[in-house]
mmCIF file of C-alpha atoms and ligand atoms in Angstrom:
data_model
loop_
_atom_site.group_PDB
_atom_site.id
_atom_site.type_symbol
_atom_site.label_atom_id
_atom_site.label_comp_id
_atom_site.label_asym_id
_atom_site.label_seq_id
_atom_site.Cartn_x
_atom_site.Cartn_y
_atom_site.Cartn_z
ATOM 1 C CA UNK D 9 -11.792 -8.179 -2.482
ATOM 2 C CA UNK D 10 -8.876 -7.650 -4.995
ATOM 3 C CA UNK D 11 -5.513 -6.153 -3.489
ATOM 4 C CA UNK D 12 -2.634 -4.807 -6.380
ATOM 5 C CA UNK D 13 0.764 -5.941 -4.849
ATOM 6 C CA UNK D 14 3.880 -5.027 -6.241
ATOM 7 C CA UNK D 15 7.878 -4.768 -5.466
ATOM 8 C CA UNK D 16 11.030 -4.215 -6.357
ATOM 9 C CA UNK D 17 14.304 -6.543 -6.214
ATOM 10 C CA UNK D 18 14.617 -5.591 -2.152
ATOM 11 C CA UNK D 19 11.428 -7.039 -1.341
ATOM 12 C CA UNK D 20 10.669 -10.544 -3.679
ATOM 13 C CA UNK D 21 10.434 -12.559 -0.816
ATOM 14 C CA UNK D 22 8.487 -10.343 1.795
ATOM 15 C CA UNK D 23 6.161 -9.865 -1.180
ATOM 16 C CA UNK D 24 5.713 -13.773 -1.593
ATOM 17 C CA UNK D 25 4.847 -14.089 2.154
ATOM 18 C CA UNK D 26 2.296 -11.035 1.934
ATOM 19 C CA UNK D 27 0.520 -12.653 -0.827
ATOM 20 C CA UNK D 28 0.282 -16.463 0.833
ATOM 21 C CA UNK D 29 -0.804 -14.034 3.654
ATOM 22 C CA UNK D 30 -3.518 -12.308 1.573
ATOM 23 C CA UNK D 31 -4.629 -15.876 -0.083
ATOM 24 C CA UNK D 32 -5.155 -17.469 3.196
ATOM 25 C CA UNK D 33 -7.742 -14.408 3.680
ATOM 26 C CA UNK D 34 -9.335 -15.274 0.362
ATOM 27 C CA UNK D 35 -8.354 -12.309 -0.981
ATOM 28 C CA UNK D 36 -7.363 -12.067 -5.082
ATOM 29 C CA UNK D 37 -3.879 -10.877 -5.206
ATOM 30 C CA UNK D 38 -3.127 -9.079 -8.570
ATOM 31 C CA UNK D 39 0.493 -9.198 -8.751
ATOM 32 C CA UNK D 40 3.001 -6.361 -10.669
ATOM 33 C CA UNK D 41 5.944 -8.586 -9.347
ATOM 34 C CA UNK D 42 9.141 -9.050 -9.880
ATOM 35 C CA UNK D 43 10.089 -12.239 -8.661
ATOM 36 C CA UNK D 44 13.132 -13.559 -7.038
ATOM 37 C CA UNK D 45 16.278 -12.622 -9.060
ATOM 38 C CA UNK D 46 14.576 -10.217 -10.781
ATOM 39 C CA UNK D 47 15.620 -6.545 -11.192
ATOM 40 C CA UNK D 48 13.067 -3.391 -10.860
ATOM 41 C CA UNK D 49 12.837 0.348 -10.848
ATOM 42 C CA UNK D 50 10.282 0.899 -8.008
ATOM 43 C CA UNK D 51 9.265 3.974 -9.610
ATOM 44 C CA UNK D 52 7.708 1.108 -12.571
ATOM 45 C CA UNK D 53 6.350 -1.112 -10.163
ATOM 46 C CA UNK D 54 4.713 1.652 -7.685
ATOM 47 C CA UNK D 55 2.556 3.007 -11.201
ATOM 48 C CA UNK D 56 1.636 0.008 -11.935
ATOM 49 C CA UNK D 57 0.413 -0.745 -8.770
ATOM 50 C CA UNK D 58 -1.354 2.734 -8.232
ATOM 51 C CA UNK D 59 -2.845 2.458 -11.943
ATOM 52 C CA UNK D 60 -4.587 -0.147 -10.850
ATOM 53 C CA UNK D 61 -6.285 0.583 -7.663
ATOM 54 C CA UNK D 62 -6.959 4.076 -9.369
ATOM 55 C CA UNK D 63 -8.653 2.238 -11.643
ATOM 56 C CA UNK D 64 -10.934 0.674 -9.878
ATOM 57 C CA UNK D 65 -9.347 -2.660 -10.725
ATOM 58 C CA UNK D 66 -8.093 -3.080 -7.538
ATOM 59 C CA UNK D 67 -10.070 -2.314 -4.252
ATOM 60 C CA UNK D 68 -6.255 -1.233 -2.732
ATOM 61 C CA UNK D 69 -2.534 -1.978 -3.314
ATOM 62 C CA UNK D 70 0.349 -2.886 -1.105
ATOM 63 C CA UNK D 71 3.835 -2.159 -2.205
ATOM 64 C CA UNK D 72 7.498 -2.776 -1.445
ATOM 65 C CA UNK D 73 10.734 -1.742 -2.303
ATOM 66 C CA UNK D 74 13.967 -1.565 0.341
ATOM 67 C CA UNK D 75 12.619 1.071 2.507
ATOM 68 C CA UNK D 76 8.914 1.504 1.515
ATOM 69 C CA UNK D 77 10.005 5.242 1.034
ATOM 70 C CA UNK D 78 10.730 5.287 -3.064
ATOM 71 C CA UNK D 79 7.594 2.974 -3.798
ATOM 72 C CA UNK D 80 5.364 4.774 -1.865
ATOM 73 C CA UNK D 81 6.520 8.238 -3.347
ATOM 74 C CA UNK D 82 6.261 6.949 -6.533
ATOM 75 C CA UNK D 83 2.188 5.685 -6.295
ATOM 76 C CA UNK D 84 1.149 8.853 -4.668
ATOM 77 C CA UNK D 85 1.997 10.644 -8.084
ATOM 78 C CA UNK D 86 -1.039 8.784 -9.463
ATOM 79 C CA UNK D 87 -4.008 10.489 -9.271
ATOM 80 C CA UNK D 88 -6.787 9.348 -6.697
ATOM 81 C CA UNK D 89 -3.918 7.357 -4.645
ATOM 82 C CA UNK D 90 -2.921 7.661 -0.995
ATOM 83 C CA UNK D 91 -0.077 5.723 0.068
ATOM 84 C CA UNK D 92 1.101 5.440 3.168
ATOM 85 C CA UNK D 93 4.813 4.210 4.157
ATOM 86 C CA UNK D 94 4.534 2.478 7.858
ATOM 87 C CA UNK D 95 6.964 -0.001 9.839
ATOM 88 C CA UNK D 96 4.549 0.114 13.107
ATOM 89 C CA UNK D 97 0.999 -1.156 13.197
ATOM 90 C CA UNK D 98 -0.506 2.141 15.058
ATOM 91 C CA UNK D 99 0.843 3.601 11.186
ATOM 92 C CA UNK D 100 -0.657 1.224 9.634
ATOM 93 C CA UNK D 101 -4.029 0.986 11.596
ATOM 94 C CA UNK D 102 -4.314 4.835 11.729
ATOM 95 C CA UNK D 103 -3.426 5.486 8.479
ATOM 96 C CA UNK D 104 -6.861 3.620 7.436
ATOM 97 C CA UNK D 105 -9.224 5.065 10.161
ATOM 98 C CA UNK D 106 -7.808 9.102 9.443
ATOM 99 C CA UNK D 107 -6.436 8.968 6.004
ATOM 100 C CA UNK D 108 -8.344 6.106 4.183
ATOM 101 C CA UNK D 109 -4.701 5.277 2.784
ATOM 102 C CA UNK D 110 -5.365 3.198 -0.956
ATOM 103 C CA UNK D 111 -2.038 1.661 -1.022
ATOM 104 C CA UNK D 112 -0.166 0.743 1.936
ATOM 105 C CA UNK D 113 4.075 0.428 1.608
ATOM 106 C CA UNK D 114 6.717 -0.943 3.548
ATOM 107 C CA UNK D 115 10.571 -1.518 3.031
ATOM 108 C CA UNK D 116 11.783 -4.810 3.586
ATOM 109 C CA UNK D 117 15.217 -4.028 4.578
ATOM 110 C CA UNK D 118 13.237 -2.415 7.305
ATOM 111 C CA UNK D 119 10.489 -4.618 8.964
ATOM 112 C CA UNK D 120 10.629 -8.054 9.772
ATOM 113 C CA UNK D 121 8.016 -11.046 7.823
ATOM 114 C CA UNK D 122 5.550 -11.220 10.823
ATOM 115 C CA UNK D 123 5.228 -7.511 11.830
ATOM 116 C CA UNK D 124 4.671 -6.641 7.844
ATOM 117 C CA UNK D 125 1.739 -9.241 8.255
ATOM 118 C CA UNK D 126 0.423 -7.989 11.334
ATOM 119 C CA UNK D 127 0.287 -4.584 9.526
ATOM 120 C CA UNK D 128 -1.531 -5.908 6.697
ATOM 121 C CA UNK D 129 -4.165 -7.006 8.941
ATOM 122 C CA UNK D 130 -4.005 -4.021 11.127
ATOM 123 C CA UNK D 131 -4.661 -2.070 7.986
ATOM 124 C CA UNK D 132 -7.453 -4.018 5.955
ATOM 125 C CA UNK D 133 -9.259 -5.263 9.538
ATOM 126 C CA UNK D 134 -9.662 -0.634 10.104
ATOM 127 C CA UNK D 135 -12.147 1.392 8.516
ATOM 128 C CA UNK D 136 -11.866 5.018 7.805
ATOM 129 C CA UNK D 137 -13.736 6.855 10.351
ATOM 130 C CA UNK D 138 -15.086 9.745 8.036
ATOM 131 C CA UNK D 139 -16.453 12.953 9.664
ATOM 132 C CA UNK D 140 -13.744 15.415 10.180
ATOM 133 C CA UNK D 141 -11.526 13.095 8.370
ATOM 134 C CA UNK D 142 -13.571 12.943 5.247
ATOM 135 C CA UNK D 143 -12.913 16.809 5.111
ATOM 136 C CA UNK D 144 -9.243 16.617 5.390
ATOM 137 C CA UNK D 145 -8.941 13.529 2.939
ATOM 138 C CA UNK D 146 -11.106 15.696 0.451
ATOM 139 C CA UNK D 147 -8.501 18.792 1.228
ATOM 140 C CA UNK D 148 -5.692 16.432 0.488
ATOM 141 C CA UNK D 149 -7.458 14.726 -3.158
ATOM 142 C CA UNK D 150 -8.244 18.815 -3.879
ATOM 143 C CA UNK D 151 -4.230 19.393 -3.862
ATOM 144 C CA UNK D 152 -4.481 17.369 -7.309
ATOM 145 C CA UNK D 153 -6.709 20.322 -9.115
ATOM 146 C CA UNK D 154 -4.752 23.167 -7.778
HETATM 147 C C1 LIG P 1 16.872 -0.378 -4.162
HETATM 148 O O1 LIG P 1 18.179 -0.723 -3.877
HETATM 149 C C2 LIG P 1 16.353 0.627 -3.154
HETATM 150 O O2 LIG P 1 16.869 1.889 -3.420
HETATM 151 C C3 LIG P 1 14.857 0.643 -3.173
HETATM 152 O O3 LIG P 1 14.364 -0.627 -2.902
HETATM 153 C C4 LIG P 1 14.149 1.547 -2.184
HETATM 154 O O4 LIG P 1 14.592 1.357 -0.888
HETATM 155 C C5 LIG P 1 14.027 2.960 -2.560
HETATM 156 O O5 LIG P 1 13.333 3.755 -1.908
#
């Protein structure tokens, strides 16, 4: 499995510990950056990020900025992507299982190291249930022809 990850200059160090966390699960980490002392427009960094999962490059993303709110904004204007912001791990579970989310977002002025881990795994560890969700997810993808 290949995950995009990508941030912004609020979130260099969370983004460090998410990929050592996504390593030790022997996942490949693609990596948009920036690094420590580094400045970034999220808006950049949340394409980049998107392009790739929409691609096909990436099987998902994660992405950070100071709240998870402008990042996550920013990759759900690429086409194919659903990214969900969540600082709770029902959000980030859920957001799997009902709205097979692509890209999952957090702001690391607002969770702490070990709950953004404990997301990650609460999100990659779900599966999307389908069914009645499959209908709404295709009702939300449609909004992108209309
Ligand atoms: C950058 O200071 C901050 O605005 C950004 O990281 C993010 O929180 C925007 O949504």
């Amino acid at each position: 499995m290949k995950i995009a990850i990508g941030n912004d200059h609020a979130a260099p160090e969370l983004k460090n510990i998410i990929k050592a966390h996504l390593e030790e699960r022997g996942i490949e980490v693609i990596d948009f950056g920036v690094a420590v002392g580094e400045k970034a427009d999220y808006p950049v960094i949340g394409e980049k990020v998107a392009k790739c999962v929409a691609s096909g490059e990436a099987d998902a993303g994660i992405a950070m900025c100071g709240t998870g709110i402008g990042i996550s904004i920013s990759c759900n204007k690429v086409k194919g992507i659903r990214a969900a912001v969540c600082s709770d791990c029902y959000s980030a579970k859920l957001c799997k299982v009902h709205n097979n989310a692509n890209i999952l977002c957090f702001g690391a002025r607002v969770v702490g190291d070990e709950l953004a881990k404990m997301m990650v795994d609460c999100w990659l560890d779900a599966e999307f249930e389908g069914g009645r969700h499959q209908r709404r997810v295709d009702l939300i993808m449609d909004i992108e022809n209309h």
